[in-house]
Short mmCIF file of C-alpha atoms and ligand atoms in Angstrom, two decimals:
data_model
loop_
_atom_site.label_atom_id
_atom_site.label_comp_id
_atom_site.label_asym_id
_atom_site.label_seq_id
_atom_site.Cartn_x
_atom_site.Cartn_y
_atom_site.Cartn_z
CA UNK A 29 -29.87 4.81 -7.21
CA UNK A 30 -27.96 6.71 -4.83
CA UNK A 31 -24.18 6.59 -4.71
CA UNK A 32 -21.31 7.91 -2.28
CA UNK A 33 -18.67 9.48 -3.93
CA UNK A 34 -15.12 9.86 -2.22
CA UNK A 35 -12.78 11.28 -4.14
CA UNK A 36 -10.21 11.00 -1.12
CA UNK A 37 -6.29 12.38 -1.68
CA UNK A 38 -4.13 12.89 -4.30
CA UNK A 39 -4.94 12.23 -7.36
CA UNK A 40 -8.16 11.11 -6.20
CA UNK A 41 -10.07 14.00 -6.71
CA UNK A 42 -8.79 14.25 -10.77
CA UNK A 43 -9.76 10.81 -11.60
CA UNK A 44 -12.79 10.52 -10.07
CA UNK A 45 -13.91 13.83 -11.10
CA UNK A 46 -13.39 11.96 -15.20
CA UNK A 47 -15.33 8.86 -14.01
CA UNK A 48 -18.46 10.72 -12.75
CA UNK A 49 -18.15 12.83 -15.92
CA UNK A 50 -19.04 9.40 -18.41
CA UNK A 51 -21.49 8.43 -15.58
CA UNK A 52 -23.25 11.91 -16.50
CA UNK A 53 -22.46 11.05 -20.20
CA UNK A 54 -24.38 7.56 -19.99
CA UNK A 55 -27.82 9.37 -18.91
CA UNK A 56 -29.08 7.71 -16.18
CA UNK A 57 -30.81 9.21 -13.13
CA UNK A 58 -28.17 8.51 -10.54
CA UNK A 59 -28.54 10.73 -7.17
CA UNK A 60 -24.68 11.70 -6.57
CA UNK A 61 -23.51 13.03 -2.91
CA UNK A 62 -19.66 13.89 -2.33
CA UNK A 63 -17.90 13.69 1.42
CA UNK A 64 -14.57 13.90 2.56
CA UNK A 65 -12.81 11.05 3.36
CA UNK A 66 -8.54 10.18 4.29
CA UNK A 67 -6.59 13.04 4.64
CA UNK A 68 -8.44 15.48 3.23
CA UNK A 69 -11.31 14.41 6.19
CA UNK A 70 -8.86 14.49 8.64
CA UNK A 71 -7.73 17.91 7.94
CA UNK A 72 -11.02 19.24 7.71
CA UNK A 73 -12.50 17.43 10.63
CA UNK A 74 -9.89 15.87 12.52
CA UNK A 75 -11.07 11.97 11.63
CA UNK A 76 -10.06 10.24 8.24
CA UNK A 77 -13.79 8.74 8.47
CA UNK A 78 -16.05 11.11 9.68
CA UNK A 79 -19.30 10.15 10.92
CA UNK A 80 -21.36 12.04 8.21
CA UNK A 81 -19.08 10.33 5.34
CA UNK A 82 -19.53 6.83 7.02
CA UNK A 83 -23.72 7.57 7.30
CA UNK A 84 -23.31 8.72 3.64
CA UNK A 85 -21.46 5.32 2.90
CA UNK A 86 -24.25 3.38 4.96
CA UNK A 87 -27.08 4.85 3.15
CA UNK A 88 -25.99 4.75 -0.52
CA UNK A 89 -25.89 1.46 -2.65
CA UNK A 90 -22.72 1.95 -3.97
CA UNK A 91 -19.27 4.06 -3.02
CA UNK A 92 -17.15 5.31 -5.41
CA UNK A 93 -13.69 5.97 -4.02
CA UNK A 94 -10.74 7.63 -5.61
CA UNK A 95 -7.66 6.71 -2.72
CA UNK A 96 -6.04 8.20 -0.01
CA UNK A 97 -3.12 8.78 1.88
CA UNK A 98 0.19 10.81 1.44
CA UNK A 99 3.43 10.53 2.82
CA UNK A 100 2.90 14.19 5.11
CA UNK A 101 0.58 11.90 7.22
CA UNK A 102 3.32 8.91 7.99
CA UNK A 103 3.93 10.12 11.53
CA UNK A 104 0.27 10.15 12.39
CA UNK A 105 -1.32 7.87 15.37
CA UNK A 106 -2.28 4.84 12.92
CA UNK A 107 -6.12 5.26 13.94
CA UNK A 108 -5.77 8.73 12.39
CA UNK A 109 -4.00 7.99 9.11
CA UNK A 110 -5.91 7.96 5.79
CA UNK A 111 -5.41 4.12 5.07
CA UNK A 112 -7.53 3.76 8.10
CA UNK A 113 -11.03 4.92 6.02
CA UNK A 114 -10.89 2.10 3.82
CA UNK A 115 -10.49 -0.42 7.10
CA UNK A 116 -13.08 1.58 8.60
CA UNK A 117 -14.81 1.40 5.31
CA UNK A 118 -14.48 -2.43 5.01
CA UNK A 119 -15.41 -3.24 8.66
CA UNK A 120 -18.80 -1.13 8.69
CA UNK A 121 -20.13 -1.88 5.55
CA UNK A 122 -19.29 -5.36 5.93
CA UNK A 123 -17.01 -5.75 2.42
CA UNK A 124 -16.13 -9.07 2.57
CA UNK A 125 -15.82 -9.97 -1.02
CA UNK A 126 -13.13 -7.93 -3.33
CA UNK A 127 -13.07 -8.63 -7.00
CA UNK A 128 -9.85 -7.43 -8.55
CA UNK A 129 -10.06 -8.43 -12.31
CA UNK A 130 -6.38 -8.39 -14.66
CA UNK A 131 -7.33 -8.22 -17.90
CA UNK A 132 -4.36 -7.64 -20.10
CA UNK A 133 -6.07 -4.98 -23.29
CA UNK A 134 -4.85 -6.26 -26.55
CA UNK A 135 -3.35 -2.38 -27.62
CA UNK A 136 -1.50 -2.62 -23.80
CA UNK A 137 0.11 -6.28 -24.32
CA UNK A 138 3.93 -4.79 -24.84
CA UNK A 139 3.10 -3.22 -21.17
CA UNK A 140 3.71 -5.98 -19.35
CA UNK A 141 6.83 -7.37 -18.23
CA UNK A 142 6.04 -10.89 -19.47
CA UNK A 143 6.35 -12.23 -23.23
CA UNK A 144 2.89 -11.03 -25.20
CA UNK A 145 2.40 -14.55 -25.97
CA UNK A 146 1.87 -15.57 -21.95
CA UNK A 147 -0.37 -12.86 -21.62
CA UNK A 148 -2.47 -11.42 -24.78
CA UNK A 149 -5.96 -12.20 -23.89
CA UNK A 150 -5.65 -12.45 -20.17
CA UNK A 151 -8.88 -12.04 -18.33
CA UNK A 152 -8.27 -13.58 -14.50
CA UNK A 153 -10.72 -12.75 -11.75
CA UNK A 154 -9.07 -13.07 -8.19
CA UNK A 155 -11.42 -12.90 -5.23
CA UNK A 156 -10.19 -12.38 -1.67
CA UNK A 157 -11.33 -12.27 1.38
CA UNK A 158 -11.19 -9.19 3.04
CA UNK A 159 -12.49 -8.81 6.85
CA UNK A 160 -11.13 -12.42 8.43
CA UNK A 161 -7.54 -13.58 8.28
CA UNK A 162 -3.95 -12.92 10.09
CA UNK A 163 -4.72 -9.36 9.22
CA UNK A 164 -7.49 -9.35 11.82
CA UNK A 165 -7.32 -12.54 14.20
CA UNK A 166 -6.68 -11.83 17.68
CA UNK A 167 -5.12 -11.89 19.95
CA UNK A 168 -2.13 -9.97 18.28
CA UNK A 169 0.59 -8.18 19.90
CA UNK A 170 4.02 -7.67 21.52
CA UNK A 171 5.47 -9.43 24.70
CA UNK A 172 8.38 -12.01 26.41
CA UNK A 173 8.78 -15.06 24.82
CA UNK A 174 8.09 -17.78 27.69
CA UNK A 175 9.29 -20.87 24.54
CA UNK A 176 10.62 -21.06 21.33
CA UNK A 177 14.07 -20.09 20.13
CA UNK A 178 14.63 -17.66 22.32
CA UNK A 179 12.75 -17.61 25.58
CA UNK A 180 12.60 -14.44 27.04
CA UNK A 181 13.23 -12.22 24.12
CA UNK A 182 10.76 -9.77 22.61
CA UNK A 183 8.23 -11.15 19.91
CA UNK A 184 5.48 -10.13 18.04
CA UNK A 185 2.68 -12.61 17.29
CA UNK A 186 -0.58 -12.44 14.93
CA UNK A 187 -3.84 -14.86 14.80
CA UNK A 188 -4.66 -16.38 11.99
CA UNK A 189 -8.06 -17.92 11.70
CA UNK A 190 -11.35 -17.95 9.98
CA UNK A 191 -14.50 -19.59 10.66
CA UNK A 192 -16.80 -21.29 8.93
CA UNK A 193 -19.54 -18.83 7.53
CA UNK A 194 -16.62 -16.88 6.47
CA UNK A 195 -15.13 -19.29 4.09
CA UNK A 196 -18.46 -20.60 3.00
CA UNK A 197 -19.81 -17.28 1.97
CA UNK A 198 -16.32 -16.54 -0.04
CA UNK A 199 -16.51 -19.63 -1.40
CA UNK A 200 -19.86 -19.58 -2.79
CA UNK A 201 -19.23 -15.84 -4.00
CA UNK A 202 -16.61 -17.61 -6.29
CA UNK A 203 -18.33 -20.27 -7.75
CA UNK A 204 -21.78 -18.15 -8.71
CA UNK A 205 -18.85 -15.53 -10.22
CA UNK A 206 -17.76 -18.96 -12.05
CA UNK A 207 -20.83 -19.06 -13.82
CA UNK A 208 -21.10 -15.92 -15.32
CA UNK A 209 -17.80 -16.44 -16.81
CA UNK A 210 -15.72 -20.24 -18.01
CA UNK A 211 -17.18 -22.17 -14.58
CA UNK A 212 -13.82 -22.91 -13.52
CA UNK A 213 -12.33 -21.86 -9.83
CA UNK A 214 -9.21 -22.33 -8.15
CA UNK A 215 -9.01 -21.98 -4.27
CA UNK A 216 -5.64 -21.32 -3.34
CA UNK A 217 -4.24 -22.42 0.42
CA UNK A 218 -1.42 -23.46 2.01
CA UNK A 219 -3.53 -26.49 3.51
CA UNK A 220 -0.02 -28.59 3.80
CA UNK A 221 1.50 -26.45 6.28
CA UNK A 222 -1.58 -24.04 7.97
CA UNK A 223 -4.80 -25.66 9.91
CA UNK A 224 -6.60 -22.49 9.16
CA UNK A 225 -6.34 -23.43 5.09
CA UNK A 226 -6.76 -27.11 5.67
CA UNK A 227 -9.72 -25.88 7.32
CA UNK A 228 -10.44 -23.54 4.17
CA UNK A 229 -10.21 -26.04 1.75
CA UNK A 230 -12.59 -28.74 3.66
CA UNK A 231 -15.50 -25.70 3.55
CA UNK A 232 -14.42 -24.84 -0.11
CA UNK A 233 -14.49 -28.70 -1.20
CA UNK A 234 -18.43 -28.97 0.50
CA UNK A 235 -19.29 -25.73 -0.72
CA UNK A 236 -18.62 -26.92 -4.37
CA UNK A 237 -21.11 -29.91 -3.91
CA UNK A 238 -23.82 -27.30 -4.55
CA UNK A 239 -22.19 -25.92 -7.34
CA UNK A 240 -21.31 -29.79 -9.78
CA UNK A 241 -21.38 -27.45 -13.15
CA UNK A 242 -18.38 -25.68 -12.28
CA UNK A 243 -14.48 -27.30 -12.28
CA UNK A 244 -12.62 -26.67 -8.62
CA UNK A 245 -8.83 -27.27 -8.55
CA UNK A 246 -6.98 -26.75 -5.36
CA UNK A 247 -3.96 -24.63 -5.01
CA UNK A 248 -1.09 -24.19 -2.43
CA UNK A 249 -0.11 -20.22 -2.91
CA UNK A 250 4.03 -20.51 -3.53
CA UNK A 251 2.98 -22.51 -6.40
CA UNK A 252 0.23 -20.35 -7.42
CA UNK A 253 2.50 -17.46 -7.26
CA UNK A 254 4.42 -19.26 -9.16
CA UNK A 255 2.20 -20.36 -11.93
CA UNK A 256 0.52 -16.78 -12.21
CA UNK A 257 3.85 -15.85 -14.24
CA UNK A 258 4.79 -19.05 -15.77
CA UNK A 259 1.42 -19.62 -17.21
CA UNK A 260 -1.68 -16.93 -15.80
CA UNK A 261 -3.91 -18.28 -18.95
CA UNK A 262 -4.83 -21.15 -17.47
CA UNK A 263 -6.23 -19.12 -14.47
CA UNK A 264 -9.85 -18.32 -14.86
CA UNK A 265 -11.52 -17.42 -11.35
CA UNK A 266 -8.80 -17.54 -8.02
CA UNK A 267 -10.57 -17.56 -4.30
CA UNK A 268 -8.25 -16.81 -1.41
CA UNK A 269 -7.56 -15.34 1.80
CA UNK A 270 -7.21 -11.98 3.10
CA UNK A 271 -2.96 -12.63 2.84
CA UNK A 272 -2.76 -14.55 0.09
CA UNK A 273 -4.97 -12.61 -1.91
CA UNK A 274 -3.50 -9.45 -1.13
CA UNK A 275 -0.23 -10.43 -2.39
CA UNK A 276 -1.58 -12.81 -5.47
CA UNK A 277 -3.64 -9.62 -6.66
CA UNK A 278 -1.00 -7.58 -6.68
CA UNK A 279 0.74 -10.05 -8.71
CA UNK A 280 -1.83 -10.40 -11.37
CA UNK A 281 -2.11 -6.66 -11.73
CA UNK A 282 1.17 -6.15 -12.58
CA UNK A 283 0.81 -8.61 -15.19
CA UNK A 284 -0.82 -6.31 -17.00
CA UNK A 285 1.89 -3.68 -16.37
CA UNK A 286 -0.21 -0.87 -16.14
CA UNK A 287 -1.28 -0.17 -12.32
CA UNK A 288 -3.97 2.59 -13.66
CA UNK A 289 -6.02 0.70 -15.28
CA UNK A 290 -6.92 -1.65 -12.89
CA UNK A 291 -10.27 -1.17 -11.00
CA UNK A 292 -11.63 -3.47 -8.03
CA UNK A 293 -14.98 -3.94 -6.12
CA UNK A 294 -15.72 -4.53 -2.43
CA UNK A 295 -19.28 -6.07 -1.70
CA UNK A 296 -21.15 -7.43 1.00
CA UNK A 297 -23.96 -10.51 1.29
CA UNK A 298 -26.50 -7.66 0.06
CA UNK A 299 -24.68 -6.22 -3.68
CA UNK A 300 -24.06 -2.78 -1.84
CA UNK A 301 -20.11 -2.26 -2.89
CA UNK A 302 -17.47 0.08 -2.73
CA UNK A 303 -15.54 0.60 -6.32
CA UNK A 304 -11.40 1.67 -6.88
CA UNK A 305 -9.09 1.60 -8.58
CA UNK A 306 -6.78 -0.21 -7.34
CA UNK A 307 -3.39 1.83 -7.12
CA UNK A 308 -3.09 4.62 -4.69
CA UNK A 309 -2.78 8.74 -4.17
CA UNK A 310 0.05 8.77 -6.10
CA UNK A 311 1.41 12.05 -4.58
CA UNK A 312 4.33 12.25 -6.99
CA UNK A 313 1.84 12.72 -9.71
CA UNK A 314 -0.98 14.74 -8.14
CA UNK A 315 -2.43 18.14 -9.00
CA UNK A 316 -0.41 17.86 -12.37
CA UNK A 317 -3.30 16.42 -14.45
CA UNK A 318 -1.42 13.19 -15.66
CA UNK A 319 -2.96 10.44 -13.88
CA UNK A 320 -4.29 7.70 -15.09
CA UNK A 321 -8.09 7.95 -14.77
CA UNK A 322 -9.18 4.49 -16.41
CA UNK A 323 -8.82 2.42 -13.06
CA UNK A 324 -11.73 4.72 -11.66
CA UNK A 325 -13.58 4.99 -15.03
CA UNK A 326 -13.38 0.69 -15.43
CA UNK A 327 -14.72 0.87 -11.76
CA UNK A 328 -17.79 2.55 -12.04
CA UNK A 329 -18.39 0.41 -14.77
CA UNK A 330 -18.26 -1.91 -11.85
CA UNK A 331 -20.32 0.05 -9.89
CA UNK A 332 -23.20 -0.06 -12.38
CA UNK A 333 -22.68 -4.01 -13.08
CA UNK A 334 -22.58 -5.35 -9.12
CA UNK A 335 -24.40 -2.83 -6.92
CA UNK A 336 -26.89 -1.18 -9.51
CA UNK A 337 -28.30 -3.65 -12.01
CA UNK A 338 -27.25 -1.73 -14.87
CA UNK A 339 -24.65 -4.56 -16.98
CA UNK A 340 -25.85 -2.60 -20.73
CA UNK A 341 -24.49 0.97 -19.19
CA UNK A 342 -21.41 -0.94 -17.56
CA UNK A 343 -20.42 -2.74 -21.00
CA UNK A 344 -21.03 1.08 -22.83
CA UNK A 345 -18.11 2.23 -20.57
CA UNK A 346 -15.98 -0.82 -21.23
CA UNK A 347 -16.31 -0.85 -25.19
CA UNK A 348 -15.21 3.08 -24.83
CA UNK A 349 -12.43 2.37 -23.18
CA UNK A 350 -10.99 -0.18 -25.62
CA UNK A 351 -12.22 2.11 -28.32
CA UNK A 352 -10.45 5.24 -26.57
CA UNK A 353 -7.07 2.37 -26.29
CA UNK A 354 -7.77 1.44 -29.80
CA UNK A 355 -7.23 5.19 -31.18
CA UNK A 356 -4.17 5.59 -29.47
CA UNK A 357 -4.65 7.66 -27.08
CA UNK A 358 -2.31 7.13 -23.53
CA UNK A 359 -1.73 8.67 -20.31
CA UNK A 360 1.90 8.33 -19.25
CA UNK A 361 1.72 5.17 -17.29
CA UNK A 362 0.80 3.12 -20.28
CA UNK A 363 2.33 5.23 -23.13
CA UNK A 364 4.63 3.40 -26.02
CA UNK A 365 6.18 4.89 -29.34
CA UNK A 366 3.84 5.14 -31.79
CA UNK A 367 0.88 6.48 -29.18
CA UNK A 368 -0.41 9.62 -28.48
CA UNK A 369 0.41 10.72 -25.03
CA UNK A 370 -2.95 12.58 -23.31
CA UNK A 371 -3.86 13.71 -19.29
CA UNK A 372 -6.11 12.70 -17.13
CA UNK A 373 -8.80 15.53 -18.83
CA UNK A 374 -8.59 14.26 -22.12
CA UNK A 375 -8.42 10.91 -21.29
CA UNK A 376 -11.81 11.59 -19.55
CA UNK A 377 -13.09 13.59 -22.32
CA UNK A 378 -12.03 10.88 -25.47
CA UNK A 379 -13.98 8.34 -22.83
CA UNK A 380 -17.35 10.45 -22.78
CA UNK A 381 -17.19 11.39 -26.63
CA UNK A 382 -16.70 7.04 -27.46
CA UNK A 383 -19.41 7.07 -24.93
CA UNK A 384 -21.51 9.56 -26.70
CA UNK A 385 -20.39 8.24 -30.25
CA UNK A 386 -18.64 11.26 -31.15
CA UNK A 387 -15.76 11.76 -32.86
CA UNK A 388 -12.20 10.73 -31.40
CA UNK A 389 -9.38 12.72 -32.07
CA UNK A 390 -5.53 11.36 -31.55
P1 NAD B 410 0.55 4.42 -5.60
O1 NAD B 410 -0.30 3.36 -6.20
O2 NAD B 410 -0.13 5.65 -5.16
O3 NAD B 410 1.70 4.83 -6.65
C1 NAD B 410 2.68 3.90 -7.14
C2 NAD B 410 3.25 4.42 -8.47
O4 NAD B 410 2.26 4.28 -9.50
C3 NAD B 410 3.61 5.92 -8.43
O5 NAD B 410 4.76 6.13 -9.21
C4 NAD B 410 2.42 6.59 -9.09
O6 NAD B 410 2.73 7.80 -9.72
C5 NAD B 410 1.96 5.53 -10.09
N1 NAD B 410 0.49 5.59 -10.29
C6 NAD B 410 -0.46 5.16 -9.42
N2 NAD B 410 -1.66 5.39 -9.94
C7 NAD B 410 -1.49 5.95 -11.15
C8 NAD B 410 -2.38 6.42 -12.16
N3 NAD B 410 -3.70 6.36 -12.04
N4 NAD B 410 -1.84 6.97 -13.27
C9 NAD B 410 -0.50 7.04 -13.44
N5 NAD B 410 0.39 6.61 -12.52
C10 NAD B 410 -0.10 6.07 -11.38
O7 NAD B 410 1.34 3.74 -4.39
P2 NAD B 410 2.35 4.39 -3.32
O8 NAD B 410 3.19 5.43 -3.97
O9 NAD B 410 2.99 3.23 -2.67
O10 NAD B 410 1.42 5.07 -2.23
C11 NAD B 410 1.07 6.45 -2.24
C12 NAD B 410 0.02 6.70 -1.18
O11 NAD B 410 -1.17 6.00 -1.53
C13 NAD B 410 0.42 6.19 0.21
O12 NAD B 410 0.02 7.12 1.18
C14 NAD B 410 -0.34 4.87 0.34
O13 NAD B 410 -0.61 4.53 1.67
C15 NAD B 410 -1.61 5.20 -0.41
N6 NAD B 410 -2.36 4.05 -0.93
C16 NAD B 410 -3.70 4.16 -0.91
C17 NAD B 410 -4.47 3.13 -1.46
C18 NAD B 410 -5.97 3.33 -1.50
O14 NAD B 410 -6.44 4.43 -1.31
N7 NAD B 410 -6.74 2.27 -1.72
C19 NAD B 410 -3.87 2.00 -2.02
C20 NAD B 410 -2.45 1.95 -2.05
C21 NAD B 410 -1.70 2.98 -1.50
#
């Protein structure tokens, strides 16, 4: 089992540097390479994806990625900016499949920003597309209006489309993710309005035919959006669209109210996956030793679920970390009165000793 890691910028390096530490605790023979990737790549080569980290990405079955970016690179040509790895990423590995679970942890429920009754126990799985969609249709791009409003002004325009492998695929992604968990998906669209997502939820609605064990509801997103905070429970497993699902999973997360401990997965038609967490570089926190490092940790417990076949090892890391929650231990971003607050190090270190069934302290 070989996998990339790419620790990236900011506080990327710290946390991932914890998560490969209660890999190493779980004793499994993993082969581990390191590259540079975002702006640590581009300062060292010149390229926020360098050939050598992409062919290390390529060969590996999994990536492990901490983030990248920082605000020193803002004036950058956009090819050149950090962000542009995980594109590049995406695009060459062929990610089309991102699982962002929001599961709210019993110790964090006074976290969130919502009453503990709404969401104590929440455990929502959103998948989104993630290579089709406005964010890539073409064409795209500036010019004179020739109709509309206002003929002859300047306007921007973007292409929104997706065919029909795409949504198929996605769709049946979902519904096998349905089984493993209460069978019950909800596609969310904006069919009234959009002939892409009339289109979307046509495929979806065939798609399902193969799949009569598990319950489909339909969705438009303002009123999913809406639901997600009026009632998220009733959610189980949410497929979507590049857009919507960039937005919606945002949503969920912060439902939780604690952006570090939320990991995500990437994967294409063949398992191989990249694995974040799913905030960013947090420059206003790096090199101090106080992030977060349970996004990362929860995502190679991913890692070792999707891409690697090994669900016993992945479930080892996830009892530690409610273990590790349960002794009341916290980094900063999710720490209350009452709790003990830790860094990133011994956050990482009361992981690997739950891990190794020694004793917790805190
Ligand atoms: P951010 O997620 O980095 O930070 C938002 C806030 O959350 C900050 O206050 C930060 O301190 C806090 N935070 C984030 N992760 C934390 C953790 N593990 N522990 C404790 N606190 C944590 O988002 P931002 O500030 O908007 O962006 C910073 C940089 O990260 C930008 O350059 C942005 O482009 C990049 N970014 C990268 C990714 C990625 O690599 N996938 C994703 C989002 C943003």
């Amino acid at each position: 089992m070989k996998i990339a890691v790419l620790p990236g910028d900011g506080i990327g390096t710290e946390i991932v540097a914890e998560a490969i530490r209660v890999l190493d605790a779980l004793d499994l023979s993993f082969e581990m390479e390191t590259a540079l990737v975002g702006g640590a790549a581009y300062e060292a080569h010149g390229h926020p994806l360098p050939e050598a980290t992409l062919k290390l990405a390529k060969e590996a079955d999994a990536v492990l990625f901490g983030a990248v970016g920082d605000w020193k690179y803002d004036k950058l040509d956009r090819p050149l900016r950090p962000e542009q790895a995980i594109l590049g990423l995406r695009k060459n590995l062929g990610l089309f499949a991102n699982f962002r679970p929001a599961i709210c942890y019993e110790q964090l429920v006074g976290a969130s920003s919502l009453k503990p009754e709404l969401i104590a126990g929440l455990d929502i799985l959103i998948i989104r597309e993630l290579t089709g969609d406005i964010y890539f249709g073409q064409p795209r791009g500036r010019r004179t209006a020739v109709d509309g409003h206002f003929p002859g002004a300047d306007e921007a325009f973007d292409t929104m489309r997706y065919s029909r492998p795409e949504v198929e695929r996605i769709a049946r992604v979902a519904f096998e993710a349905a089984r493993k968990r209460s069978k019950r998906v909800t596609s969310v669209d904006k069919a009234n309005v959009l002939e892409t997502f009339q289109f979307w939820k046509d495929i979806v609605t065939e798609v399902h035919k193969d799949y009569p064990d598990i319950e489909l509801d339909h969705m438009y997103v303002d009123n999913a959006a809406m639901q997600l905070v009026k009632a998220p429970k009733k959610f189980d497993v949410i497929v979507t669209g590049n857009m919507f699902g960039d937005i919606l999973s945002d949503e969920a997360a912060m439902l939780t109210g604690s952006i570090g401990m939320l990991p995500s997965a990437s994967l294409n038609s063949s398992n191989q996956g990249l694995y974040e967490p799913s905030h960013g570089s947090a420059p206003d926190i790096a090199g101090k030793g106080v992030a977060n490092p349970l996004a990362t940790i929860l995502s190679a417990a991913m890692m070792l679920r999707f891409s690697l076949n090994q669900a016993e090892a992945a479930d080892r890391i996830e009892s530690a970390v409610k273990h590790v929650l349960a002794s009341g231990l916290r980094t900063g971003d999710i720490w209350s009165e009452g709790t003990k607050r830790v860094g990133t190090r011994e956050m990482g270190d009361a992981v690997v000793a739950a891990i190794t069934k020694k004793t917790i302290t805190g």
